[in-house]
Coordinates of C-alpha atoms in Angstrom, one line a residue:
M633 CA 86.7 -84.7 53.4
R634 CA 89.0 -82.1 53.0
A635 CA 92.4 -82.1 54.3
R636 CA 93.1 -79.8 57.0
K637 CA 95.3 -78.8 60.0
V638 CA 95.7 -76.5 62.8
V639 CA 98.7 -74.2 62.6
I640 CA 100.0 -71.9 65.1
E641 CA 102.4 -69.5 63.4
K642 CA 103.9 -67.6 66.5
A643 CA 103.2 -67.9 70.3
G644 CA 100.0 -66.2 71.6
G645 CA 96.4 -66.2 72.1
Y646 CA 93.3 -68.4 70.7
E647 CA 93.4 -66.3 67.9
Q648 CA 96.9 -68.0 66.9
L649 CA 95.1 -71.4 65.9
H650 CA 94.3 -71.4 62.1
L651 CA 93.1 -74.1 60.1
R652 CA 95.0 -74.5 56.7
N653 CA 94.4 -76.6 54.2
L654 CA 97.0 -79.9 54.3
N655 CA 98.8 -81.3 50.9
Q656 CA 98.7 -84.8 50.5
V657 CA 100.2 -86.4 53.4
S658 CA 102.8 -89.4 52.3
P659 CA 104.4 -92.1 54.4
G660 CA 108.2 -92.0 55.0
P661 CA 110.3 -95.3 55.5
G662 CA 108.9 -97.1 58.4
E663 CA 105.9 -94.8 58.6
V664 CA 102.0 -95.4 58.4
V665 CA 99.5 -92.5 57.3
V666 CA 96.0 -92.4 59.5
A667 CA 93.0 -90.6 58.8
T668 CA 92.3 -89.7 61.9
E669 CA 88.5 -89.6 63.2
A670 CA 89.1 -88.0 66.8
I671 CA 92.5 -85.9 68.3
G672 CA 92.9 -85.7 72.0
V673 CA 93.6 -82.5 73.3
N674 CA 96.1 -82.1 76.3
Y675 CA 97.1 -79.3 78.3
A676 CA 100.4 -79.4 77.1
D677 CA 98.7 -78.4 73.6
C678 CA 97.8 -75.0 75.4
V679 CA 101.3 -74.4 76.5
I680 CA 102.7 -75.0 73.3
R681 CA 100.5 -72.4 71.9
M682 CA 101.9 -69.9 74.3
G683 CA 105.4 -70.6 72.9
L684 CA 106.3 -72.2 76.3
Y685 CA 106.5 -75.8 75.9
A686 CA 110.3 -76.5 75.7
S687 CA 110.6 -79.5 73.6
A688 CA 108.0 -77.9 70.6
K689 CA 110.9 -75.4 70.5
E690 CA 113.7 -78.0 70.3
F691 CA 112.1 -80.5 67.8
V692 CA 109.7 -77.9 65.4
G693 CA 109.8 -74.5 66.3
W694 CA 107.4 -72.0 64.3
P695 CA 104.8 -72.3 62.4
I696 CA 103.6 -76.0 64.1
T697 CA 100.7 -78.2 64.2
P698 CA 100.2 -79.2 68.3
G699 CA 98.9 -82.7 69.0
F700 CA 100.3 -86.1 70.8
E701 CA 97.2 -88.5 70.0
F702 CA 94.7 -89.4 67.7
S703 CA 92.7 -92.3 66.2
G704 CA 91.5 -93.4 62.5
T705 CA 91.6 -95.5 59.6
V706 CA 95.2 -96.3 58.0
V707 CA 94.8 -95.0 54.6
S708 CA 98.7 -95.5 53.4
V709 CA 102.0 -97.7 54.7
D710 CA 105.4 -97.9 54.0
A711 CA 106.4 -100.6 51.9
G712 CA 108.7 -101.6 54.2
V713 CA 105.4 -101.8 56.9
T714 CA 104.4 -105.3 56.4
D715 CA 102.3 -106.1 59.4
L716 CA 99.5 -103.2 59.0
A717 CA 97.0 -103.4 56.4
V718 CA 95.3 -100.1 54.7
G719 CA 91.9 -100.0 56.0
T720 CA 93.1 -101.4 59.9
R721 CA 91.2 -98.9 62.7
V722 CA 93.8 -97.8 64.7
F723 CA 95.3 -95.2 67.6
G724 CA 98.8 -93.9 68.3
V725 CA 100.8 -90.6 69.6
T726 CA 102.8 -88.5 68.0
R727 CA 105.4 -85.8 68.8
F728 CA 103.3 -82.8 67.9
G729 CA 101.4 -82.7 64.2
G730 CA 98.7 -84.2 65.8
Y731 CA 95.6 -81.4 65.3
S732 CA 95.2 -82.8 61.6
T733 CA 92.6 -85.0 59.3
H734 CA 95.8 -86.9 58.3
V735 CA 99.0 -87.9 60.5
A736 CA 102.1 -90.2 59.2
V737 CA 104.0 -91.7 62.1
P738 CA 106.4 -94.2 62.6
R739 CA 104.8 -97.5 62.8
H740 CA 105.7 -98.8 66.3
Q741 CA 104.1 -95.3 67.6
V742 CA 100.3 -96.9 66.1
F743 CA 98.6 -99.4 67.7
A744 CA 95.2 -101.7 66.7
L745 CA 91.8 -100.1 68.2
P746 CA 90.8 -102.1 71.4
S747 CA 87.4 -103.6 71.2
R748 CA 86.4 -101.9 74.3
L749 CA 87.0 -98.3 73.0
T750 CA 85.4 -95.8 70.6
M751 CA 87.5 -94.1 68.4
E752 CA 86.8 -91.2 71.1
Q753 CA 87.8 -92.8 73.5
A754 CA 91.1 -94.1 72.3
A755 CA 92.2 -90.7 70.8
G756 CA 92.0 -89.5 74.6
F757 CA 93.8 -92.4 75.5
P758 CA 97.7 -92.5 75.1
A759 CA 98.9 -89.4 76.4
V760 CA 97.1 -89.2 79.8
F761 CA 97.7 -93.2 80.7
L762 CA 101.3 -93.4 79.1
T763 CA 101.6 -90.3 81.7
A764 CA 100.6 -91.8 84.2
Y765 CA 102.0 -95.5 83.8
Y766 CA 105.6 -94.0 83.6
A767 CA 104.7 -91.3 87.0
L768 CA 103.5 -94.6 88.9
F769 CA 105.2 -97.8 87.6
E770 CA 108.5 -96.6 85.9
L771 CA 109.4 -93.5 88.6
A772 CA 107.5 -94.1 91.8
H773 CA 107.2 -97.7 91.9
P774 CA 104.8 -98.3 94.7
R775 CA 104.0 -101.3 96.9
A776 CA 101.0 -103.0 97.2
G777 CA 99.0 -100.8 100.3
S778 CA 101.2 -97.4 99.7
T779 CA 99.2 -94.4 100.0
V780 CA 99.5 -92.0 97.2
L781 CA 97.9 -88.5 96.8
V782 CA 96.9 -87.6 93.1
H783 CA 96.4 -83.9 92.0
S784 CA 93.5 -82.9 90.1
A785 CA 92.7 -86.2 90.1
A786 CA 89.4 -86.2 88.0
G787 CA 90.9 -84.7 85.0
G788 CA 92.6 -87.0 82.5
V789 CA 95.9 -88.4 83.9
G790 CA 94.8 -87.9 87.3
S791 CA 91.7 -90.4 86.6
A792 CA 93.9 -92.7 84.7
L793 CA 96.8 -92.7 87.9
L794 CA 94.0 -93.4 90.0
Q795 CA 92.8 -96.7 87.8
L796 CA 96.1 -97.6 87.7
G797 CA 96.6 -97.1 91.5
R798 CA 94.1 -99.1 92.1
I799 CA 95.7 -102.1 89.7
A800 CA 98.5 -101.3 92.2
G801 CA 97.0 -102.1 95.3
C802 CA 97.5 -98.6 96.4
R803 CA 95.2 -96.4 98.6
M804 CA 94.3 -93.6 96.5
V805 CA 93.4 -90.2 97.7
G806 CA 92.3 -87.6 94.8
V807 CA 92.1 -83.9 95.3
V808 CA 89.8 -82.0 93.0
G809 CA 88.9 -78.7 92.4
G810 CA 84.6 -79.0 93.0
P811 CA 81.8 -81.0 93.9
H812 CA 81.2 -81.7 90.5
K813 CA 84.1 -83.8 90.3
V814 CA 84.1 -85.6 93.7
E815 CA 81.9 -88.8 92.3
A816 CA 84.0 -88.7 89.1
A817 CA 87.0 -89.4 91.4
R818 CA 85.4 -92.0 93.4
A819 CA 84.2 -93.9 90.8
L820 CA 87.6 -94.3 89.4
G821 CA 89.3 -95.6 92.3
A822 CA 89.5 -92.8 95.2
D823 CA 89.7 -94.4 98.4
V824 CA 89.3 -90.7 99.6
V825 CA 88.1 -87.6 97.6
I826 CA 89.6 -83.6 98.8
D827 CA 87.3 -81.3 97.6
K828 CA 89.7 -78.2 98.1
S829 CA 87.1 -75.9 97.3
R830 CA 84.8 -76.8 100.2
E831 CA 88.0 -78.0 102.3
D832 CA 91.3 -77.2 103.4
L833 CA 93.5 -79.1 100.9
W834 CA 96.6 -79.8 103.7
A835 CA 94.6 -80.5 106.5
A836 CA 92.2 -82.4 105.0
A837 CA 95.3 -84.9 103.1
E838 CA 96.8 -85.0 106.9
R839 CA 93.5 -86.2 108.4
A840 CA 93.7 -88.7 105.3
S841 CA 96.9 -89.9 105.9
P842 CA 98.2 -88.4 109.4
R843 CA 101.8 -90.7 108.6
G844 CA 102.3 -88.9 104.9
Y845 CA 102.2 -90.3 101.7
D846 CA 104.6 -92.9 100.0
V847 CA 104.1 -91.0 97.0
V848 CA 102.6 -87.6 95.7
L849 CA 101.9 -86.9 91.8
D850 CA 101.3 -83.4 91.5
A851 CA 101.2 -81.3 87.8
N852 CA 99.9 -78.0 89.8
G853 CA 104.0 -76.4 90.3
P854 CA 104.4 -73.8 92.9
S855 CA 100.7 -73.6 94.0
T856 CA 101.5 -76.9 95.5
L857 CA 104.8 -78.4 95.4
R858 CA 106.3 -76.9 98.3
D859 CA 103.8 -78.7 100.7
S860 CA 103.5 -81.8 98.3
Y861 CA 107.0 -82.7 99.4
K862 CA 106.5 -81.7 103.2
H863 CA 103.3 -84.4 103.2
L864 CA 105.6 -87.1 101.8
A865 CA 106.3 -90.0 104.4
S866 CA 110.1 -91.7 104.6
P867 CA 110.6 -92.6 102.3
G868 CA 108.4 -90.9 100.0
K869 CA 108.4 -89.9 96.6
L870 CA 107.2 -86.8 94.6
V871 CA 106.9 -87.2 90.9
I872 CA 106.2 -83.8 89.0
Y873 CA 104.8 -83.7 85.4
G874 CA 103.6 -80.2 84.8
F875 CA 103.5 -76.9 86.3
H876 CA 99.8 -75.5 85.5
S877 CA 99.3 -73.4 88.3
M878 CA 102.0 -71.0 86.6
L879 CA 99.5 -70.6 83.5
P880 CA 96.5 -68.7 83.1
R881 CA 92.5 -69.8 83.7
T882 CA 91.6 -67.5 81.3
G883 CA 92.2 -65.1 78.4
G884 CA 94.5 -67.8 76.8
R885 CA 97.8 -65.6 77.4
P886 CA 100.6 -66.3 80.0
N887 CA 101.2 -63.2 82.0
Y888 CA 104.7 -63.5 82.4
A889 CA 104.9 -61.3 85.6
K890 CA 103.0 -64.1 87.4
L891 CA 105.6 -66.6 85.5
A892 CA 108.3 -65.0 86.7
W893 CA 106.9 -64.9 90.5
D894 CA 106.2 -68.6 90.3
W895 CA 109.5 -69.4 88.4
L896 CA 111.2 -67.4 91.7
R897 CA 108.8 -69.6 94.2
T898 CA 109.1 -72.7 92.6
P899 CA 110.9 -75.2 95.4
R900 CA 114.7 -76.2 94.9
F901 CA 115.5 -79.6 96.0
D902 CA 118.8 -79.9 97.6
P903 CA 120.4 -83.2 97.5
L904 CA 121.8 -82.8 101.4
T905 CA 118.6 -82.5 102.3
L906 CA 116.5 -85.2 99.9
T907 CA 119.0 -87.5 101.6
N908 CA 118.9 -86.7 105.2
D909 CA 115.2 -86.6 104.7
N910 CA 114.9 -89.8 103.0
M911 CA 113.1 -88.4 99.9
S912 CA 113.2 -88.4 96.3
V913 CA 111.8 -85.6 93.6
L914 CA 111.4 -87.2 90.2
A915 CA 110.2 -85.8 86.8
F916 CA 109.9 -86.0 83.1
N917 CA 108.3 -84.9 80.0
L918 CA 106.3 -87.3 77.9
S919 CA 107.1 -85.8 74.9
Y920 CA 110.8 -86.8 74.8
L921 CA 109.6 -90.9 75.8
F922 CA 107.6 -91.1 72.3
E923 CA 111.3 -92.5 70.7
Q924 CA 111.8 -94.8 73.3
R925 CA 110.2 -97.8 71.5
G926 CA 111.0 -100.3 74.2
I927 CA 109.3 -98.2 77.3
L928 CA 106.4 -97.3 74.7
E929 CA 105.6 -101.0 73.4
E930 CA 106.0 -102.2 77.2
S931 CA 103.8 -99.7 78.0
M932 CA 100.9 -99.8 75.7
A933 CA 100.9 -103.6 76.2
R934 CA 100.2 -103.6 79.9
L935 CA 97.4 -100.6 79.5
L936 CA 96.0 -102.6 76.8
G937 CA 95.7 -105.4 78.4
W938 CA 94.4 -104.0 81.4
V939 CA 91.9 -102.3 78.8
E940 CA 90.6 -105.8 77.3
E941 CA 90.3 -107.0 81.0
G942 CA 87.9 -104.3 82.5
K943 CA 90.3 -102.6 84.2
L944 CA 91.0 -99.5 82.7
V945 CA 88.2 -97.6 81.2
S946 CA 88.7 -94.4 79.5
P947 CA 88.3 -91.0 80.6
Q948 CA 84.9 -89.5 80.2
V949 CA 85.0 -87.5 77.1
T950 CA 83.6 -84.1 75.5
R951 CA 83.8 -83.6 71.7
F952 CA 84.5 -80.4 69.8
P953 CA 84.9 -79.7 65.8
L954 CA 87.9 -79.2 64.8
D955 CA 87.3 -75.9 63.5
A956 CA 85.9 -75.1 67.2
V957 CA 90.1 -75.5 68.4
A958 CA 89.9 -72.2 70.1
E959 CA 87.0 -73.4 72.4
A960 CA 88.5 -76.3 73.5
H961 CA 91.4 -74.6 74.9
K962 CA 89.1 -72.4 76.6
A963 CA 87.5 -75.2 78.3
L964 CA 90.8 -77.3 79.3
E965 CA 92.1 -74.1 80.5
S966 CA 89.6 -73.1 82.5
G967 CA 89.8 -76.0 84.8
T968 CA 86.3 -77.1 84.7
T969 CA 86.5 -79.9 82.5
V970 CA 86.2 -83.6 83.3
G971 CA 88.0 -86.0 82.0
K972 CA 89.3 -85.5 78.1
L973 CA 88.5 -83.4 75.7
V974 CA 88.9 -84.4 71.9
L975 CA 88.6 -82.8 68.3
V976 CA 86.7 -84.4 65.6
P977 CA 87.4 -83.5 62.1

């Protein structure tokens, strides 16, 4: 197989996704090299391409190869790595660089392939489940019996949140954007599914939980943040992990006038008001957490335990060849997909 990677030279649309030949990849100190068989595609990758992802600018700059997750086979290891053999089937995470036939990553970011997951399922597992785990268990800490509202409940993170909420004993209310996503959300653990294409989102949310929500998980941004906060119970927690509604559904390029308008209408949460309302607003960016070895290892150990017990299932996977990366980005940005998209070298 010819070694290749996707390179973005500068911010822009789908035309900026270039396939380039890749020189031999060797492990650095404490690293392993994996020949990838599948690569997860996340909305953050599209944001990187548009030049709007802060940590990509901070840690890499241009040119950049996007990609946070992969699966494949170990092809070489640093001499200091003694607990992982060449030929082991693995999956893992990387802070950028994943859209490649070969990746070199620190040993602690690689995990043995679970028996219940295929290579493609495993490649789409870490980013969404680690995001969902951190949001729910590290930040929100819901008690059994809590009522939780999940936006984009049929997407990758949303479907992971539904399953984890079920494990936590919560009553899960999922919001989806079309009738074709309703059954998917219900099968993954939603007790109530709101199809906002057919009914008023917030009227339905009030019917589902008249007292409000103990936790609301929102990656939409200004289109829903203000109302998400208004529909919290007391005490309640709003967890923010994205701003998808600020970005385009078609065309692949940001509308800077819309970005400015959305920035202006994004709610600012005043600490005095939060204290009086008895509510919390929490937020995070997963790309800053990969170096937090303790968090990563503990989270993945619990998640993989639930996978082996059959309590978690990987999201539905849609495949794209690596050289169709632009089509994968178009599909993801459209908001019509269910589950995860993966690139197959």
